[in-house]
CSV table of C-alpha atoms in Angstrom, one decimal:
chain,number,residue,atom,x,y,z
A,1,MET,CA,56.5,119.8,69.4
A,2,ASN,CA,58.1,116.5,70.6
A,3,ALA,CA,61.5,115.1,69.9
A,4,ALA,CA,60.4,113.2,66.9
A,5,THR,CA,58.5,116.0,65.2
A,6,THR,CA,60.2,118.4,62.8
A,7,GLU,CA,59.1,121.9,61.8
A,8,THR,CA,60.1,123.7,58.6
A,9,VAL,CA,60.9,127.4,59.0
A,10,LYS,CA,62.1,130.0,56.6
A,11,ASP,CA,65.3,131.6,57.8
A,12,ASP,CA,66.9,134.5,55.8
A,13,THR,CA,70.4,133.6,57.0
A,14,SER,CA,70.1,130.2,55.3
A,15,SER,CA,68.3,131.0,52.1
A,16,SER,CA,71.0,129.3,50.0
A,17,PHE,CA,69.9,126.0,51.6
A,18,GLY,CA,66.2,126.7,51.3
A,19,PRO,CA,63.9,126.5,54.3
A,20,LEU,CA,65.5,125.1,57.4
A,21,ASN,CA,64.1,122.4,59.7
A,22,GLN,CA,63.7,122.7,63.4
A,23,VAL,CA,63.5,119.8,65.9
A,24,ASP,CA,63.5,119.4,69.6
A,25,ALA,CA,66.6,117.4,70.6
A,26,GLY,CA,67.8,117.1,74.1
A,27,LEU,CA,68.2,120.5,75.6
A,28,LEU,CA,67.8,122.3,72.3
A,29,ASN,CA,65.4,123.1,69.5
A,30,VAL,CA,67.9,122.6,66.7
A,31,GLY,CA,67.9,124.4,63.4
A,32,TYR,CA,69.3,122.3,60.6
A,33,ALA,CA,69.6,122.0,56.8
A,34,GLU,CA,68.9,118.7,55.1
A,35,ALA,CA,69.7,117.5,51.6
A,36,GLY,CA,69.4,114.2,49.8
A,37,PRO,CA,66.9,111.3,50.1
A,38,ALA,CA,65.5,110.5,53.5
A,39,GLY,CA,66.4,106.8,53.1
A,40,GLY,CA,70.0,107.4,52.1
A,41,PRO,CA,73.0,106.7,54.3
A,42,ALA,CA,73.1,109.5,56.9
A,43,VAL,CA,75.9,112.0,57.2
A,44,VAL,CA,76.0,114.6,60.0
A,45,LEU,CA,78.2,117.6,59.1
A,46,LEU,CA,79.3,119.7,62.0
A,47,HIS,CA,80.7,123.3,61.7
A,48,GLY,CA,83.2,125.1,63.8
A,49,TRP,CA,83.8,128.5,65.4
A,50,PRO,CA,83.4,131.1,64.1
A,51,TYR,CA,81.7,129.6,61.1
A,52,ASP,CA,78.2,128.0,60.5
A,53,ILE,CA,76.3,125.6,58.3
A,54,HIS,CA,77.4,127.4,55.1
A,55,SER,CA,80.8,125.8,55.4
A,56,TYR,CA,79.0,122.9,53.8
A,57,ILE,CA,77.0,124.8,51.2
A,58,ASP,CA,78.9,123.1,48.3
A,59,VAL,CA,79.6,119.8,50.1
A,60,ALA,CA,75.9,119.0,50.7
A,61,PRO,CA,74.8,118.9,47.0
A,62,LEU,CA,77.8,116.7,46.1
A,63,LEU,CA,76.7,114.1,48.8
A,64,ALA,CA,73.0,114.4,48.0
A,65,ALA,CA,73.7,113.7,44.4
A,66,GLN,CA,75.2,110.4,45.6
A,67,SER,CA,72.0,109.6,47.5
A,68,TYR,CA,73.3,110.5,51.0
A,69,ARG,CA,71.0,112.0,53.6
A,70,VAL,CA,72.9,115.1,54.7
A,71,ILE,CA,72.1,116.7,58.0
A,72,ILE,CA,73.8,120.0,58.8
A,73,PRO,CA,72.9,121.4,62.2
A,74,TYR,CA,73.6,124.8,63.8
A,75,LEU,CA,75.5,124.2,66.9
A,76,ARG,CA,74.2,125.5,70.2
A,77,GLY,CA,74.7,129.3,70.1
A,78,TYR,CA,74.3,129.6,66.3
A,79,GLY,CA,71.6,130.5,63.9
A,80,THR,CA,68.1,129.2,64.7
A,81,THR,CA,69.2,126.7,67.4
A,82,ARG,CA,67.7,127.7,70.7
A,83,PHE,CA,67.7,126.3,74.3
A,84,LEU,CA,64.4,124.9,75.3
A,85,SER,CA,64.7,126.4,78.7
A,86,GLU,CA,65.9,129.9,79.8
A,87,ASP,CA,67.2,128.2,82.9
A,88,THR,CA,69.7,125.9,81.2
A,89,PHE,CA,73.3,126.7,81.7
A,90,ARG,CA,74.9,128.0,78.5
A,91,ASN,CA,77.6,125.3,78.5
A,92,GLY,CA,80.2,125.2,75.8
A,93,GLN,CA,82.3,122.3,77.0
A,94,PRO,CA,83.2,119.7,74.3
A,95,SER,CA,81.2,116.8,75.7
A,96,ALA,CA,78.0,118.8,75.8
A,97,LEU,CA,78.3,119.5,72.1
A,98,ALA,CA,78.8,115.8,71.4
A,99,VAL,CA,75.7,115.0,73.5
A,100,ASP,CA,73.8,117.5,71.4
A,101,ALA,CA,74.9,115.5,68.2
A,102,ILE,CA,73.7,112.2,69.7
A,103,ALA,CA,70.4,113.9,70.8
A,104,LEU,CA,69.8,115.2,67.3
A,105,MET,CA,70.4,111.7,65.8
A,106,ASP,CA,67.9,110.3,68.3
A,107,ALA,CA,65.3,113.0,67.4
A,108,LEU,CA,65.7,112.2,63.7
A,109,GLU,CA,65.6,108.5,64.4
A,110,ILE,CA,69.1,108.1,62.9
A,111,ASP,CA,70.7,105.0,64.4
A,112,LYS,CA,74.0,105.3,62.7
A,113,ALA,CA,75.7,108.0,60.7
A,114,ILE,CA,79.0,109.1,59.2
A,115,VAL,CA,80.0,112.1,61.3
A,116,ALA,CA,82.3,114.8,59.9
A,117,GLY,CA,83.5,118.2,60.8
A,118,PHE,CA,86.3,120.8,61.2
A,119,ASP,CA,87.3,123.0,64.2
A,120,TRP,CA,84.8,122.5,67.0
A,121,GLY,CA,82.9,120.2,64.6
A,122,ALA,CA,85.9,117.9,64.2
A,123,ARG,CA,86.3,117.8,68.0
A,124,THR,CA,82.7,116.9,68.4
A,125,ALA,CA,82.8,114.3,65.7
A,126,ASP,CA,85.9,112.8,67.3
A,127,ILE,CA,84.1,112.6,70.6
A,128,VAL,CA,81.0,110.9,69.1
A,129,ALA,CA,83.3,108.4,67.4
A,130,ALA,CA,85.2,107.7,70.6
A,131,LEU,CA,82.4,107.5,73.1
A,132,TRP,CA,79.5,106.2,70.9
A,133,PRO,CA,81.2,104.1,68.2
A,134,LYS,CA,78.1,102.0,67.6
A,135,ARG,CA,76.4,105.3,66.4
A,136,CYS,CA,79.2,106.2,64.1
A,137,LYS,CA,79.6,104.5,60.8
A,138,GLY,CA,82.7,106.5,59.9
A,139,LEU,CA,84.5,109.7,60.8
A,140,VAL,CA,86.0,112.5,58.7
A,141,ALA,CA,88.0,115.0,60.9
A,142,VAL,CA,89.9,118.0,59.7
A,143,SER,CA,93.1,118.3,61.8
A,144,GLY,CA,92.6,114.8,63.1
A,145,TYR,CA,92.4,113.9,66.8
A,146,LEU,CA,91.3,117.0,68.8
A,147,ILE,CA,90.1,115.3,72.0
A,148,GLY,CA,91.6,116.9,75.1
A,149,SER,CA,90.9,117.7,78.7
A,150,GLN,CA,91.1,120.6,81.2
A,151,GLU,CA,94.3,119.2,82.7
A,152,ALA,CA,95.9,119.1,79.3
A,153,GLY,CA,94.7,122.6,78.6
A,154,LYS,CA,96.4,123.9,81.7
A,155,GLN,CA,99.9,122.8,80.5
A,156,PRO,CA,102.0,125.7,79.0
A,157,LEU,CA,103.0,125.6,75.4
A,158,PRO,CA,106.1,127.1,73.7
A,159,PRO,CA,105.7,130.8,73.2
A,160,GLU,CA,105.1,130.6,69.5
A,161,ALA,CA,102.3,128.1,70.0
A,162,GLU,CA,100.8,130.2,72.8
A,163,LEU,CA,100.8,133.2,70.4
A,164,GLN,CA,98.5,131.3,68.0
A,165,TRP,CA,96.0,130.9,70.8
A,166,TRP,CA,95.9,134.7,71.6
A,167,TYR,CA,92.1,134.9,71.4
A,168,GLN,CA,91.8,132.2,74.1
A,169,PHE,CA,93.6,134.4,76.6
A,170,TYR,CA,91.6,137.4,75.5
A,171,PHE,CA,88.4,135.5,76.1
A,172,ALA,CA,89.6,134.7,79.6
A,173,THR,CA,89.0,138.3,80.6
A,174,GLU,CA,85.8,140.2,81.0
A,175,ARG,CA,87.2,142.8,78.6
A,176,GLY,CA,87.5,140.0,76.0
A,177,ARG,CA,84.0,138.8,76.6
A,178,ALA,CA,82.7,142.4,76.2
A,179,GLY,CA,84.9,142.9,73.1
A,180,TYR,CA,83.7,139.8,71.4
A,181,ASP,CA,80.1,140.7,72.1
A,182,LYS,CA,80.5,144.2,70.7
A,183,TYR,CA,82.7,143.3,67.7
A,184,ARG,CA,81.7,139.7,67.0
A,185,ARG,CA,81.6,140.1,63.2
A,186,ASP,CA,84.9,142.0,63.0
A,187,PHE,CA,86.4,139.4,65.3
A,188,ALA,CA,85.1,136.5,63.2
A,189,LYS,CA,86.3,138.1,60.0
A,190,LEU,CA,89.8,138.5,61.5
A,191,ILE,CA,89.8,134.8,62.5
A,192,TRP,CA,88.7,133.7,59.0
A,193,ARG,CA,91.6,135.7,57.5
A,194,ILE,CA,94.2,134.4,59.9
A,195,ALA,CA,93.0,130.8,59.7
A,196,SER,CA,92.7,130.7,55.9
A,197,PRO,CA,95.2,133.2,54.6
A,198,LYS,CA,94.9,132.2,51.0
A,199,TRP,CA,91.1,132.0,50.9
A,200,ASP,CA,89.7,134.9,48.9
A,201,PHE,CA,86.2,135.0,50.4
A,202,ASP,CA,84.0,138.0,49.6
A,203,ASP,CA,81.8,140.0,51.9
A,204,ALA,CA,78.6,138.2,50.8
A,205,THR,CA,80.1,134.9,51.8
A,206,PHE,CA,81.2,136.1,55.2
A,207,ASP,CA,77.9,138.0,55.9
A,208,ARG,CA,75.8,134.9,55.1
A,209,SER,CA,77.6,133.0,57.9
A,210,ALA,CA,78.0,136.0,60.2
A,211,ALA,CA,74.3,136.3,60.6
A,212,SER,CA,74.3,133.1,62.6
A,213,PHE,CA,76.4,134.8,65.3
A,214,ASP,CA,73.5,137.0,66.2
A,215,ASN,CA,72.1,134.1,68.2
A,216,ARG,CA,71.5,135.4,71.7
A,217,ASP,CA,73.5,132.5,73.2
A,218,HIS,CA,76.5,132.8,70.9
A,219,VAL,CA,78.8,134.8,73.0
A,220,ALA,CA,78.1,132.9,76.2
A,221,ILE,CA,78.8,129.5,74.5
A,222,ALA,CA,82.0,130.7,72.8
A,223,ILE,CA,83.4,132.3,76.0
A,224,HIS,CA,82.5,129.3,78.2
A,225,ASN,CA,84.1,126.9,75.8
A,226,TYR,CA,87.5,128.6,75.8
A,227,ARG,CA,87.5,129.4,79.5
A,228,TRP,CA,86.6,125.8,80.3
A,229,ARG,CA,89.5,124.6,78.2
A,230,LEU,CA,91.9,126.6,80.4
A,231,GLY,CA,90.3,125.4,83.6
A,232,LEU,CA,88.9,128.9,84.2
A,233,ALA,CA,85.3,128.0,84.1
A,234,GLU,CA,83.5,125.0,85.6
A,235,GLY,CA,81.5,122.5,83.5
A,236,GLU,CA,78.4,120.7,84.6
A,237,PRO,CA,78.4,117.5,86.8
A,238,ASP,CA,76.2,115.8,84.2
A,239,TYR,CA,79.2,115.6,81.9
A,240,ASP,CA,81.9,114.7,84.4
A,241,GLU,CA,81.9,111.0,83.5
A,242,LEU,CA,82.2,111.7,79.8
A,243,GLU,CA,85.0,114.2,80.4
A,244,GLU,CA,86.9,111.7,82.5
A,245,ARG,CA,86.8,109.2,79.7
A,246,LEU,CA,87.9,111.8,77.2
A,247,ALA,CA,90.8,112.8,79.4
A,248,GLU,CA,92.2,109.3,79.0
A,249,GLY,CA,92.6,110.0,75.3
A,250,PRO,CA,90.5,107.1,74.0
A,251,LEU,CA,91.3,105.4,70.8
A,252,ILE,CA,88.9,105.8,67.9
A,253,THR,CA,88.0,102.5,66.3
A,254,VAL,CA,85.6,103.5,63.5
A,255,PRO,CA,86.8,103.9,59.9
A,256,THR,CA,88.4,107.3,59.7
A,257,ILE,CA,89.9,109.8,57.2
A,258,THR,CA,91.7,112.8,58.6
A,259,LEU,CA,92.2,115.9,56.4
A,260,GLU,CA,94.5,118.9,56.6
A,261,GLY,CA,94.8,121.9,54.4
A,262,ASP,CA,98.2,122.9,53.3
A,263,ALA,CA,97.7,126.5,54.3
A,264,ASN,CA,95.9,126.1,57.6
A,265,GLY,CA,96.7,129.2,59.7
A,266,ALA,CA,94.9,128.1,62.8
A,267,PRO,CA,96.5,126.1,65.6
A,268,HIS,CA,96.6,122.4,64.6
A,269,PRO,CA,98.6,119.3,65.4
A,270,ASP,CA,100.9,117.6,63.0
A,271,PRO,CA,99.3,114.5,61.4
A,272,GLY,CA,102.1,112.3,62.6
A,273,ALA,CA,101.2,113.2,66.2
A,274,TYR,CA,97.8,111.7,66.1
A,275,ALA,CA,97.9,108.8,63.6
A,276,GLY,CA,98.2,106.3,66.5
A,277,LYS,CA,94.9,107.4,68.0
A,278,PHE,CA,93.0,105.7,65.2
A,279,SER,CA,93.0,101.9,65.6
A,280,GLY,CA,90.4,101.1,62.9
A,281,PRO,CA,90.8,101.6,59.1
A,282,TYR,CA,92.6,104.9,58.8
A,283,SER,CA,94.2,107.3,56.3
A,284,HIS,CA,95.3,110.9,56.2
A,285,ARG,CA,95.1,113.3,53.3
A,286,THR,CA,96.7,116.7,53.0
A,287,ILE,CA,94.7,118.9,50.6
A,288,GLU,CA,96.9,121.2,48.6
A,289,GLY,CA,96.3,124.4,46.7
A,290,GLY,CA,96.3,127.0,49.5
A,291,VAL,CA,93.5,125.4,51.5
A,292,GLY,CA,93.0,126.8,55.0
A,293,HIS,CA,91.1,126.0,58.1
A,294,ASN,CA,87.6,126.0,56.7
A,295,LEU,CA,88.4,123.0,54.5
A,296,PRO,CA,84.9,122.0,53.6
A,297,GLN,CA,84.1,125.4,52.1
A,298,GLU,CA,87.5,125.9,50.6
A,299,ALA,CA,87.8,122.4,49.1
A,300,PRO,CA,84.3,120.9,49.0
A,301,GLU,CA,85.1,118.2,46.5
A,302,ALA,CA,87.9,116.8,48.6
A,303,PHE,CA,85.8,116.9,51.8
A,304,ALA,CA,82.8,115.2,50.1
A,305,GLN,CA,85.1,112.6,48.6
A,306,ALA,CA,86.5,111.7,52.0
A,307,VAL,CA,83.0,111.2,53.3
A,308,MET,CA,82.1,108.9,50.5
A,309,ASP,CA,85.4,107.0,50.8
A,310,VAL,CA,85.0,106.4,54.5
A,311,ASN,CA,81.6,104.8,53.9
A,312,THR,CA,82.5,101.1,53.9
A,313,ASP,CA,79.1,99.9,52.6
């Protein structure tokens, strides 16, 4: 199968989306859900950790009903996405995930798309918008500007802020890696509860997403991502130039809407701290009603509306 060829597969973890598509894109064979007309304005929706494509289960039909072409890929290390080579380093550094997004757009012959996400997905969307603005029609980012660097990650934070990142320090140890591997579902459920303290999700909702963590590369990608952020793991030379550019904190010039839930229990910056990083048309929206970290799944109408509003056509 070449990079321009898609394959439809039945995946039990994604039955609510229907059959998934698979396509070779860059280093990966990417599993993704698609909704809406093929000729509509493209929207790429990127999930976070530890979540999956079902964060957009209610966003996708809202956008498809407005004739958007909606693409929702499993990130590397999730669901049916696989590395094409066993020899490829299981790299979780942020620039690598952004390159994955561009490779997917290339494989699907999408020249330009609205890119939107939360958590890791928001960081990836930010990077795409900052480094490849000609490929990004608009940006929707939960928690705003999340671009950082290893050097920034090495700087100590006040104790209360460090406490919020407890799992990052746990993952820095081999005990943490083994613990996450052994208890990945329990761990993820704990993160969901902490990050969205007012979201009353049921077991079926969690289990539907948790199945994607059974990907054989999931633990390696998650652990490398957090160790890389603290400067405890090396990246790959292929991404050095991109990371150098990101370390400069580049401005984002594309039309942008940032979102924040009023009950986000995960570490996140104050909106006032990043407003100046967006030099194009920009607005921020705080979504009220006990909305936590997984904003697209907790407030799908607000998320979908932001995508539609950032579309300037």
